[in-house]
Amino acid sequence: MTYALTKQVCQLNEQNIYVGQTSADLSPAEADDGIYLMPAGTIDAEPPKDKKGFIAKWTGVEWEYIENHIGEKFYSTVTKLPLVISELGVIPEGYTAIPPESELCEWDGSAWVIPPEKMTALLAEKRAQLIDEIDKKAETIYSVWTRFEAEYKARKEAAEVFKASGYKGEPSIYITSFATPAGVDNKTATDIILQQAAGLQKLQDHLAALRMRKYELKHTNLTLEQLQAIRDDIIKQMDELMEAYNNG
């Protein structure tokens, strides 16, 4: 009978854990008997089945499948502290792969939950935090829009007076100082100043309305996700107002 010059065999590590396939050469001296030169740490057996989350260990008779969570992170159901697995075997008792969402969570046997009394406190804390974020966002935008507020007001008033005079007489320096660099006449400068003033006032009105939407966060029965969604929508619209201002 003729035998193949090589055959696939199973390679094991020092703990008899399967690591893959390798080749064994037919022994020249025992070729007629089909004897192969087995590399160190190999066995002549069918390779183990591929089972997700398990490794295969040779017992001397058959493959034993052992859970393999090495490198995976689990969380104590008591302390909530993480544990990175470094050894083969089952997950230690009292640990779960589900991370706690906050320090207020408690393990109920199958999931992390926040007790009602703690949830009430968490919602109050989250609500106050989000309202503060909205106020600070509006404050930052206002600080940009009003940094030359006195000048804007004086220029607007001068434009209103000049327009009321039928654009006649000596215009204020607030108008001429705008008209000359812009390369326009005093009448055009007056109209532009008033248009800009109206546009800024409109933006400020919208910003004020958006800031007042913070009181939506005080509605009852809102979840943490709903609170965050309301805040995000308000901030998004504030950013759009700022973009509109920057674009003139």
Coordinates of N, CA, C and O in Angstrom, one line a residue, residues 56-226:
A56 N -10.1 23.9 22.6 CA -10.1 22.5 22.7 C -8.8 22.0 23.4 O -7.7 22.4 23.0
K57 N -9.0 21.1 24.3 CA -7.8 20.5 25.0 C -7.9 18.9 24.9 O -8.9 18.3 25.0
W58 N -6.7 18.4 24.5 CA -6.7 16.9 24.3 C -6.5 16.2 25.7 O -5.6 16.5 26.4
T59 N -7.4 15.3 26.0 CA -7.4 14.6 27.3 C -6.5 13.3 27.2 O -6.3 12.7 28.2
G60 N -6.1 13.0 26.0 CA -5.4 11.7 25.8 C -6.4 10.7 25.1 O -5.9 9.7 24.5
V61 N -7.7 11.0 25.1 CA -8.6 10.2 24.5 C -9.5 11.0 23.5 O -9.9 10.5 22.4
E62 N -9.9 12.2 24.0 CA -10.8 13.0 23.2 C -10.6 14.4 23.5 O -9.8 14.8 24.3
W63 N -11.3 15.3 22.7 CA -11.2 16.7 22.9 C -12.2 17.2 24.0 O -13.3 16.8 24.0
E64 N -11.6 18.0 24.9 CA -12.4 18.6 25.9 C -12.5 20.1 25.6 O -11.5 20.7 25.3
Y65 N -13.7 20.6 25.6 CA -13.9 22.0 25.3 C -14.0 22.9 26.5 O -14.9 22.6 27.4
I66 N -13.2 23.9 26.6 CA -13.1 24.7 27.8 C -13.4 26.2 27.4 O -12.9 26.7 26.4
E67 N -14.2 26.8 28.3 CA -14.6 28.2 28.0 C -13.3 29.1 27.9 O -12.4 28.9 28.8
N68 N -13.3 30.0 27.0 CA -12.1 30.9 26.8 C -12.6 32.3 26.8 O -13.1 32.8 25.8
H69 N -12.3 33.0 27.9 CA -12.7 34.4 28.0 C -11.5 35.3 28.2 O -11.6 36.5 28.6
I70 N -10.3 34.8 27.9 CA -9.1 35.5 28.2 C -9.1 36.8 27.4 O -9.4 36.9 26.2
G71 N -8.8 37.9 28.1 CA -8.8 39.3 27.5 C -10.2 40.0 27.5 O -10.2 41.2 27.3
E72 N -11.2 39.2 27.9 CA -12.6 39.8 28.0 C -12.8 40.5 29.3 O -12.2 40.1 30.3
K73 N -13.6 41.5 29.3 CA -13.9 42.3 30.6 C -15.2 41.9 31.1 O -16.2 41.9 30.4
F74 N -15.3 41.7 32.4 CA -16.5 41.4 33.1 C -16.6 42.3 34.4 O -15.6 42.9 34.8
Y75 N -17.8 42.5 34.9 CA -18.0 43.4 36.0 C -18.6 42.7 37.2 O -19.5 41.9 37.1
S76 N -18.1 43.1 38.4 CA -18.6 42.5 39.6 C -20.0 43.0 39.8 O -20.3 44.2 39.7
T77 N -20.9 42.1 40.1 CA -22.3 42.5 40.4 C -22.5 43.1 41.8 O -23.6 43.5 42.1
V78 N -21.4 43.1 42.5 CA -21.4 43.7 43.9 C -20.7 45.1 43.9 O -21.3 46.1 44.3
T79 N -19.5 45.1 43.4 CA -18.7 46.3 43.5 C -18.8 47.1 42.2 O -18.4 48.3 42.1
K80 N -19.2 46.5 41.1 CA -19.2 47.1 39.8 C -17.9 47.2 39.1 O -17.7 47.7 38.0
L81 N -16.8 46.8 39.8 CA -15.5 46.9 39.3 C -15.2 46.0 38.2 O -15.7 44.8 38.2
P82 N -14.4 46.4 37.2 CA -14.1 45.5 36.1 C -13.0 44.5 36.4 O -12.2 44.7 37.2
L83 N -13.1 43.3 35.7 CA -12.1 42.3 35.8 C -11.8 41.8 34.4 O -12.7 41.4 33.7
V84 N -10.5 41.8 34.0 CA -10.1 41.3 32.7 C -9.6 39.8 33.0 O -8.7 39.6 33.7
I85 N -10.3 38.9 32.3 CA -10.0 37.5 32.5 C -8.6 37.1 31.9 O -8.2 37.5 30.8
S86 N -7.8 36.4 32.7 CA -6.5 36.0 32.3 C -6.3 34.5 32.3 O -5.2 34.1 31.9
E87 N -7.3 33.8 32.7 CA -7.2 32.3 32.7 C -8.3 31.6 32.0 O -9.4 32.2 31.9
L88 N -8.1 30.4 31.5 CA -9.2 29.7 30.9 C -10.2 29.2 31.9 O -9.9 29.1 33.1
G89 N -11.4 29.0 31.5 CA -12.5 28.5 32.4 C -13.7 29.4 32.3 O -13.8 30.3 31.6
V90 N -14.7 29.0 33.2 CA -16.0 29.7 33.2 C -15.8 31.1 33.8 O -14.8 31.4 34.5
I91 N -16.7 31.9 33.5 CA -16.7 33.2 34.1 C -16.9 33.1 35.6 O -17.7 32.4 36.1
P92 N -16.1 33.8 36.4 CA -16.2 33.8 37.9 C -17.6 34.1 38.3 O -18.3 34.9 37.8
E93 N -18.0 33.4 39.4 CA -19.3 33.7 39.9 C -19.4 35.1 40.4 O -18.5 35.6 41.0
G94 N -20.5 35.8 40.2 CA -20.7 37.1 40.7 C -20.2 38.2 39.7 O -20.0 39.3 40.0
Y95 N -20.0 37.8 38.4 CA -19.6 38.7 37.4 C -20.5 38.6 36.2 O -21.1 37.6 35.9
T96 N -20.6 39.7 35.5 CA -21.4 39.8 34.3 C -20.7 40.6 33.2 O -19.8 41.4 33.5
A97 N -21.0 40.2 31.9 CA -20.3 41.0 30.8 C -21.0 42.3 30.5 O -20.5 43.1 29.8
I98 N -22.2 42.5 31.2 CA -22.9 43.8 31.0 C -22.3 44.9 31.9 O -22.3 44.7 33.1
P99 N -21.8 45.9 31.3 CA -21.3 47.0 32.1 C -22.4 47.8 32.8 O -23.4 48.1 32.2
P100 N -22.2 48.3 34.0 CA -23.2 49.1 34.7 C -23.2 50.5 34.0 O -22.1 51.0 33.7
E101 N -24.4 51.1 33.8 CA -24.5 52.4 33.2 C -24.1 53.5 34.1 O -23.7 54.6 33.6
S102 N -24.2 53.3 35.4 CA -23.8 54.3 36.4 C -23.5 53.7 37.7 O -23.8 52.5 37.9
E103 N -23.0 54.5 38.6 CA -22.7 54.0 40.0 C -24.0 53.7 40.7 O -24.0 53.1 41.8
L104 N -25.1 54.3 40.2 CA -26.4 54.1 40.9 C -27.0 52.7 40.6 O -28.0 52.4 41.3
C105 N -26.5 52.0 39.6 CA -27.1 50.7 39.3 C -26.9 49.7 40.3 O -25.9 49.7 41.0
E106 N -27.8 48.8 40.4 CA -27.7 47.6 41.2 C -28.1 46.4 40.4 O -29.0 46.5 39.5
W107 N -27.5 45.2 40.6 CA -27.7 44.0 39.8 C -28.9 43.3 40.4 O -29.0 43.0 41.6
D108 N -29.9 43.0 39.5 CA -31.1 42.3 40.0 C -31.2 40.8 39.7 O -32.2 40.2 39.9
G109 N -30.0 40.3 39.3 CA -29.9 38.9 39.0 C -29.9 38.7 37.5 O -29.4 37.6 37.0
S110 N -30.3 39.6 36.7 CA -30.3 39.4 35.2 C -29.9 40.7 34.5 O -29.6 40.7 33.3
A111 N -30.0 41.9 35.2 CA -29.7 43.1 34.5 C -29.4 44.2 35.6 O -29.7 44.0 36.8
W112 N -28.7 45.3 35.1 CA -28.5 46.4 36.0 C -29.7 47.3 36.0 O -30.3 47.6 35.0
V113 N -30.2 47.7 37.2 CA -31.3 48.5 37.3 C -31.0 49.6 38.3 O -30.1 49.5 39.2
I114 N -31.7 50.8 38.2 CA -31.5 51.9 39.1 C -32.8 51.9 40.0 O -33.9 52.1 39.4
P115 N -32.6 51.7 41.3 CA -33.8 51.7 42.2 C -34.6 53.1 42.0 O -34.0 54.1 41.7
P116 N -35.9 53.0 42.2 CA -36.7 54.2 42.0 C -36.2 55.5 42.7 O -36.2 56.6 42.2
E117 N -35.8 55.3 44.0 CA -35.4 56.4 44.8 C -34.1 57.0 44.2 O -33.9 58.3 44.2
K118 N -33.2 56.2 43.7 CA -32.0 56.6 43.1 C -32.2 57.3 41.8 O -31.5 58.2 41.4
M119 N -33.2 56.7 41.0 CA -33.5 57.3 39.7 C -34.0 58.7 39.8 O -33.7 59.6 39.0
T120 N -34.9 58.9 40.9 CA -35.4 60.3 41.1 C -34.3 61.3 41.3 O -34.3 62.4 40.7
A121 N -33.3 60.9 42.1 CA -32.1 61.7 42.4 C -31.3 61.9 41.1 O -30.8 63.1 40.8
L122 N -31.1 60.9 40.3 CA -30.3 61.0 39.1 C -31.0 61.9 38.1 O -30.3 62.7 37.4
L123 N -32.3 61.8 38.0 CA -33.1 62.6 37.0 C -32.9 64.1 37.4 O -32.8 65.0 36.6
A124 N -33.0 64.4 38.7 CA -32.9 65.7 39.2 C -31.5 66.3 38.9 O -31.4 67.4 38.4
E125 N -30.5 65.5 39.1 CA -29.1 65.9 38.9 C -28.9 66.1 37.4 O -28.3 67.1 37.0
K126 N -29.4 65.2 36.6 CA -29.2 65.3 35.1 C -30.0 66.5 34.6 O -29.5 67.3 33.7
R127 N -31.2 66.8 35.1 CA -32.0 67.9 34.6 C -31.3 69.2 34.9 O -31.2 70.1 34.1
A128 N -30.7 69.4 36.1 CA -30.0 70.6 36.5 C -28.8 70.8 35.7 O -28.4 71.9 35.2
Q129 N -28.1 69.7 35.4 CA -26.9 69.7 34.5 C -27.2 70.2 33.1 O -26.5 71.1 32.6
L130 N -28.2 69.7 32.5 CA -28.6 70.0 31.2 C -29.1 71.5 31.1 O -28.8 72.2 30.1
I131 N -29.9 71.9 32.1 CA -30.4 73.3 32.1 C -29.2 74.2 32.2 O -29.1 75.3 31.5
D132 N -28.2 73.9 33.0 CA -27.0 74.7 33.1 C -26.2 74.8 31.8 O -25.7 75.8 31.4
E133 N -26.2 73.7 31.1 CA -25.5 73.6 29.8 C -26.2 74.5 28.8 O -25.6 75.2 28.0
I134 N -27.5 74.5 28.8 CA -28.3 75.4 27.9 C -28.1 76.9 28.2 O -27.8 77.7 27.3
D135 N -28.1 77.2 29.5 CA -27.9 78.6 29.9 C -26.5 79.1 29.5 O -26.3 80.2 29.0
K136 N -25.5 78.2 29.7 CA -24.1 78.6 29.4 C -23.9 78.7 27.9 O -23.2 79.6 27.5
K137 N -24.6 77.9 27.1 CA -24.5 78.0 25.7 C -25.1 79.3 25.2 O -24.4 80.1 24.4
A138 N -26.2 79.7 25.7 CA -26.9 81.0 25.4 C -26.0 82.1 25.8 O -25.8 83.1 25.1
E139 N -25.4 82.0 27.0 CA -24.6 83.1 27.5 C -23.4 83.3 26.6 O -23.0 84.5 26.4
T140 N -22.8 82.2 26.2 CA -21.6 82.4 25.3 C -22.0 83.1 24.0 O -21.2 83.9 23.5
I141 N -23.1 82.7 23.4 CA -23.5 83.3 22.2 C -23.9 84.8 22.4 O -23.5 85.7 21.6
Y142 N -24.6 85.1 23.5 CA -24.9 86.5 23.8 C -23.7 87.3 23.9 O -23.6 88.5 23.5
S143 N -22.6 86.8 24.6 CA -21.4 87.5 24.8 C -20.8 87.9 23.5 O -20.1 89.0 23.4
V144 N -20.9 87.1 22.4 CA -20.4 87.5 21.1 C -21.3 88.5 20.5 O -20.8 89.5 19.9
W145 N -22.6 88.3 20.6 CA -23.5 89.3 19.9 C -23.5 90.6 20.5 O -23.9 91.6 19.9
T146 N -23.2 90.7 21.8 CA -23.4 92.0 22.5 C -22.1 92.6 23.0 O -22.1 93.6 23.8
R147 N -21.0 92.2 22.5 CA -19.7 92.7 23.0 C -19.5 94.2 22.6 O -18.8 94.9 23.2
F148 N -20.2 94.6 21.5 CA -20.2 96.1 21.1 C -21.6 96.6 21.2 O -22.0 97.4 20.3
E149 N -22.3 96.2 22.2 CA -23.7 96.5 22.3 C -24.0 98.0 22.3 O -24.9 98.5 21.6
A150 N -23.2 98.8 23.1 CA -23.4 100.2 23.2 C -23.2 100.9 21.8 O -23.9 101.8 21.4
E151 N -22.2 100.4 21.1 CA -21.9 100.9 19.7 C -23.1 100.6 18.8 O -23.5 101.5 18.0
Y152 N -23.5 99.3 18.8 CA -24.6 98.9 18.0 C -25.9 99.8 18.2 O -26.5 100.2 17.3
K153 N -26.1 100.0 19.5 CA -27.3 100.8 19.9 C -27.2 102.2 19.4 O -28.2 102.7 18.8
A154 N -26.1 102.8 19.6 CA -25.9 104.2 19.1 C -26.0 104.3 17.6 O -26.6 105.3 17.1
R155 N -25.4 103.4 16.9 CA -25.5 103.4 15.4 C -26.9 103.2 14.9 O -27.3 103.9 14.0
K156 N -27.6 102.3 15.6 CA -29.0 102.1 15.2 C -29.8 103.3 15.4 O -30.6 103.8 14.6
E157 N -29.7 104.0 16.6 CA -30.4 105.2 16.9 C -30.1 106.3 15.9 O -31.0 107.1 15.4
A158 N -28.8 106.4 15.5 CA -28.4 107.4 14.6 C -29.0 107.2 13.2 O -29.5 108.1 12.5
A159 N -29.1 105.9 12.8 CA -29.7 105.5 11.5 C -31.2 105.8 11.5 O -31.8 106.3 10.5
E160 N -31.9 105.6 12.7 CA -33.3 105.9 12.8 C -33.6 107.4 12.6 O -34.5 107.8 12.0
V161 N -32.7 108.2 13.3 CA -32.9 109.6 13.2 C -32.7 110.1 11.8 O -33.5 110.9 11.3
F162 N -31.6 109.6 11.1 CA -31.3 110.1 9.8 C -32.4 109.7 8.8 O -32.8 110.4 7.9
K163 N -32.9 108.5 9.0 CA -34.0 108.0 8.1 C -35.3 108.8 8.3 O -36.0 109.2 7.4
A164 N -35.6 109.1 9.6 CA -36.7 109.9 9.9 C -36.7 111.3 9.3 O -37.7 111.9 9.1
S165 N -35.5 111.8 9.1 CA -35.3 113.1 8.5 C -35.4 113.1 7.0 O -35.2 114.1 6.3
G166 N -35.7 111.9 6.5 CA -35.8 111.8 5.0 C -34.4 111.7 4.4 O -34.2 112.1 3.2
Y167 N -33.4 111.2 5.2 CA -32.1 111.1 4.7 C -31.4 112.4 4.4 O -30.5 112.5 3.5
K168 N -31.9 113.5 5.0 CA -31.4 114.8 4.8 C -30.6 115.3 6.0 O -30.8 114.9 7.1
G169 N -29.8 116.4 5.7 CA -29.0 116.9 6.8 C -27.7 116.2 7.0 O -27.3 115.4 6.2
E170 N -27.0 116.6 8.1 CA -25.7 116.0 8.4 C -25.9 114.7 9.1 O -26.4 114.7 10.2
P171 N -25.4 113.6 8.5 CA -25.6 112.3 9.2 C -24.6 112.1 10.3 O -23.5 112.8 10.4
S172 N -24.9 111.3 11.3 CA -24.0 111.0 12.4 C -22.7 110.3 11.9 O -22.7 109.7 10.9
I173 N -21.7 110.5 12.8 CA -20.4 109.8 12.5 C -20.6 108.3 12.4 O -19.8 107.6 11.8
Y174 N -21.6 107.8 13.1 CA -21.9 106.4 13.1 C -22.3 105.9 11.7 O -22.0 104.7 11.4
I175 N -22.9 106.8 11.0 CA -23.3 106.4 9.6 C -22.2 106.6 8.7 O -21.9 105.7 7.8
T176 N -21.5 107.8 8.7 CA -20.4 108.0 7.8 C -19.2 107.1 8.0 O -18.6 106.7 7.0
S177 N -19.0 106.7 9.2 CA -17.9 105.8 9.5 C -18.2 104.4 9.0 O -17.3 103.5 8.8
F178 N -19.5 104.1 8.7 CA -19.9 102.8 8.1 C -19.9 103.0 6.6 O -19.4 102.1 5.9
A179 N -20.4 104.1 6.1 CA -20.6 104.3 4.7 C -19.2 104.3 3.9 O -19.1 103.7 2.9
T180 N -18.3 105.1 4.5 CA -17.0 105.3 3.8 C -16.3 104.0 3.5 O -15.9 103.7 2.4
P181 N -16.0 103.2 4.6 CA -15.2 102.0 4.3 C -16.0 101.0 3.4 O -15.4 100.2 2.7
A182 N -17.4 101.0 3.6 CA -18.2 100.1 2.8 C -18.3 100.6 1.3 O -18.8 99.8 0.5
G183 N -18.0 101.8 1.1 CA -18.1 102.3 -0.3 C -19.5 102.6 -0.8 O -19.8 102.4 -1.9
V184 N -20.4 103.0 0.2 CA -21.8 103.2 -0.2 C -22.1 104.6 0.3 O -21.4 105.3 1.1
D185 N -23.2 105.2 -0.2 CA -23.7 106.5 0.2 C -24.3 106.4 1.6 O -24.6 105.3 2.1
N186 N -24.6 107.5 2.2 CA -25.1 107.6 3.6 C -26.5 107.0 3.7 O -26.9 106.3 4.7
K187 N -27.4 107.1 2.6 CA -28.7 106.6 2.7 C -28.6 105.0 2.7 O -29.3 104.3 3.5
T188 N -27.8 104.5 1.8 CA -27.6 103.0 1.7 C -27.0 102.5 3.0 O -27.5 101.5 3.5
A189 N -26.0 103.2 3.6 CA -25.4 102.8 4.8 C -26.5 102.8 5.9 O -26.5 101.8 6.7
T190 N -27.4 103.8 5.9 CA -28.4 103.8 7.0 C -29.3 102.6 6.9 O -29.7 102.0 7.9
D191 N -29.7 102.3 5.6 CA -30.7 101.2 5.5 C -30.0 99.9 5.8 O -30.6 99.0 6.4
I192 N -28.7 99.7 5.5 CA -28.0 98.5 5.9 C -27.9 98.4 7.4 O -28.1 97.3 8.0
I193 N -27.5 99.5 8.1 CA -27.4 99.5 9.5 C -28.7 99.0 10.2 O -28.8 98.2 11.1
L194 N -29.8 99.6 9.7 CA -31.1 99.2 10.3 C -31.5 97.8 10.0 O -32.1 97.1 10.8
Q195 N -31.1 97.3 8.8 CA -31.4 95.9 8.4 C -30.6 95.0 9.3 O -31.1 94.0 9.7
Q196 N -29.3 95.3 9.5 CA -28.5 94.5 10.4 C -29.0 94.5 11.8 O -29.0 93.4 12.5
A197 N -29.4 95.6 12.3 CA -30.0 95.7 13.6 C -31.2 94.9 13.8 O -31.4 94.2 14.8
A198 N -32.1 94.9 12.8 CA -33.3 94.1 12.8 C -32.9 92.6 12.8 O -33.6 91.8 13.5
G199 N -31.9 92.3 11.9 CA -31.5 90.9 11.8 C -31.0 90.4 13.1 O -31.3 89.2 13.6
L200 N -30.1 91.2 13.8 CA -29.6 90.8 15.1 C -30.6 90.6 16.2 O -30.6 89.7 17.0
Q201 N -31.6 91.6 16.1 CA -32.7 91.5 17.1 C -33.5 90.2 16.9 O -33.9 89.6 17.9
K202 N -33.7 89.9 15.7 CA -34.5 88.6 15.4 C -33.7 87.4 15.9 O -34.3 86.5 16.5
L203 N -32.4 87.4 15.7 CA -31.6 86.3 16.2 C -31.6 86.2 17.7 O -31.8 85.1 18.3
Q204 N -31.6 87.3 18.3 CA -31.6 87.4 19.8 C -33.0 86.9 20.3 O -33.1 86.2 21.3
D205 N -34.0 87.3 19.6 CA -35.4 86.8 20.0 C -35.5 85.3 19.9 O -36.0 84.6 20.8
H206 N -34.9 84.7 18.8 CA -34.9 83.3 18.6 C -34.1 82.6 19.7 O -34.5 81.5 20.3
L207 N -33.0 83.2 20.0 CA -32.1 82.6 21.1 C -32.8 82.6 22.4 O -32.7 81.6 23.2
A208 N -33.5 83.7 22.7 CA -34.2 83.8 24.0 C -35.3 82.7 24.1 O -35.5 82.1 25.1
A209 N -36.0 82.5 22.9 CA -37.1 81.5 22.9 C -36.5 80.1 23.1 O -37.1 79.3 23.8
L210 N -35.3 79.9 22.5 CA -34.7 78.6 22.6 C -34.2 78.3 24.1 O -34.4 77.2 24.6
R211 N -33.7 79.4 24.7 CA -33.3 79.2 26.1 C -34.4 78.9 27.0 O -34.3 78.1 27.9
M212 N -35.6 79.5 26.7 CA -36.8 79.2 27.5 C -37.3 77.7 27.4 O -38.0 77.2 28.2
R213 N -36.8 77.1 26.3 CA -37.2 75.7 26.1 C -36.6 74.8 27.2 O -37.0 73.6 27.3
K214 N -35.7 75.3 28.0 CA -35.1 74.5 29.0 C -36.1 74.1 30.0 O -36.0 73.0 30.7
Y215 N -37.3 74.8 30.1 CA -38.3 74.4 31.0 C -39.1 73.1 30.5 O -39.8 72.5 31.3
E216 N -38.8 72.7 29.3 CA -39.4 71.4 28.8 C -38.7 70.3 29.6 O -39.3 69.2 29.8
L217 N -37.5 70.5 30.1 CA -36.8 69.5 30.9 C -37.5 69.2 32.2 O -37.2 68.2 32.9
K218 N -38.3 70.1 32.6 CA -39.0 70.0 33.9 C -40.3 69.2 33.8 O -41.0 69.1 34.9
H219 N -40.7 68.8 32.6 CA -41.9 68.0 32.5 C -41.7 66.7 33.2 O -40.6 66.1 33.3
T220 N -42.8 66.2 33.8 CA -42.7 64.9 34.6 C -42.6 63.7 33.6 O -43.0 63.8 32.5
N221 N -42.1 62.6 34.2 CA -42.1 61.3 33.5 C -41.1 61.3 32.3 O -41.2 60.4 31.5
L222 N -40.2 62.2 32.2 CA -39.2 62.1 31.2 C -38.0 61.2 31.6 O -37.6 61.2 32.7
T223 N -37.6 60.4 30.6 CA -36.4 59.5 30.9 C -35.1 60.3 30.7 O -35.1 61.4 30.2
L224 N -34.0 59.7 31.1 CA -32.7 60.3 30.9 C -32.5 60.5 29.4 O -31.9 61.6 29.1
E225 N -32.9 59.6 28.6 CA -32.7 59.7 27.2 C -33.5 60.8 26.6 O -33.0 61.6 25.7
Q226 N -34.7 61.0 27.1 CA -35.6 62.1 26.6 C -35.0 63.4 27.0 O -35.1 64.4 26.2

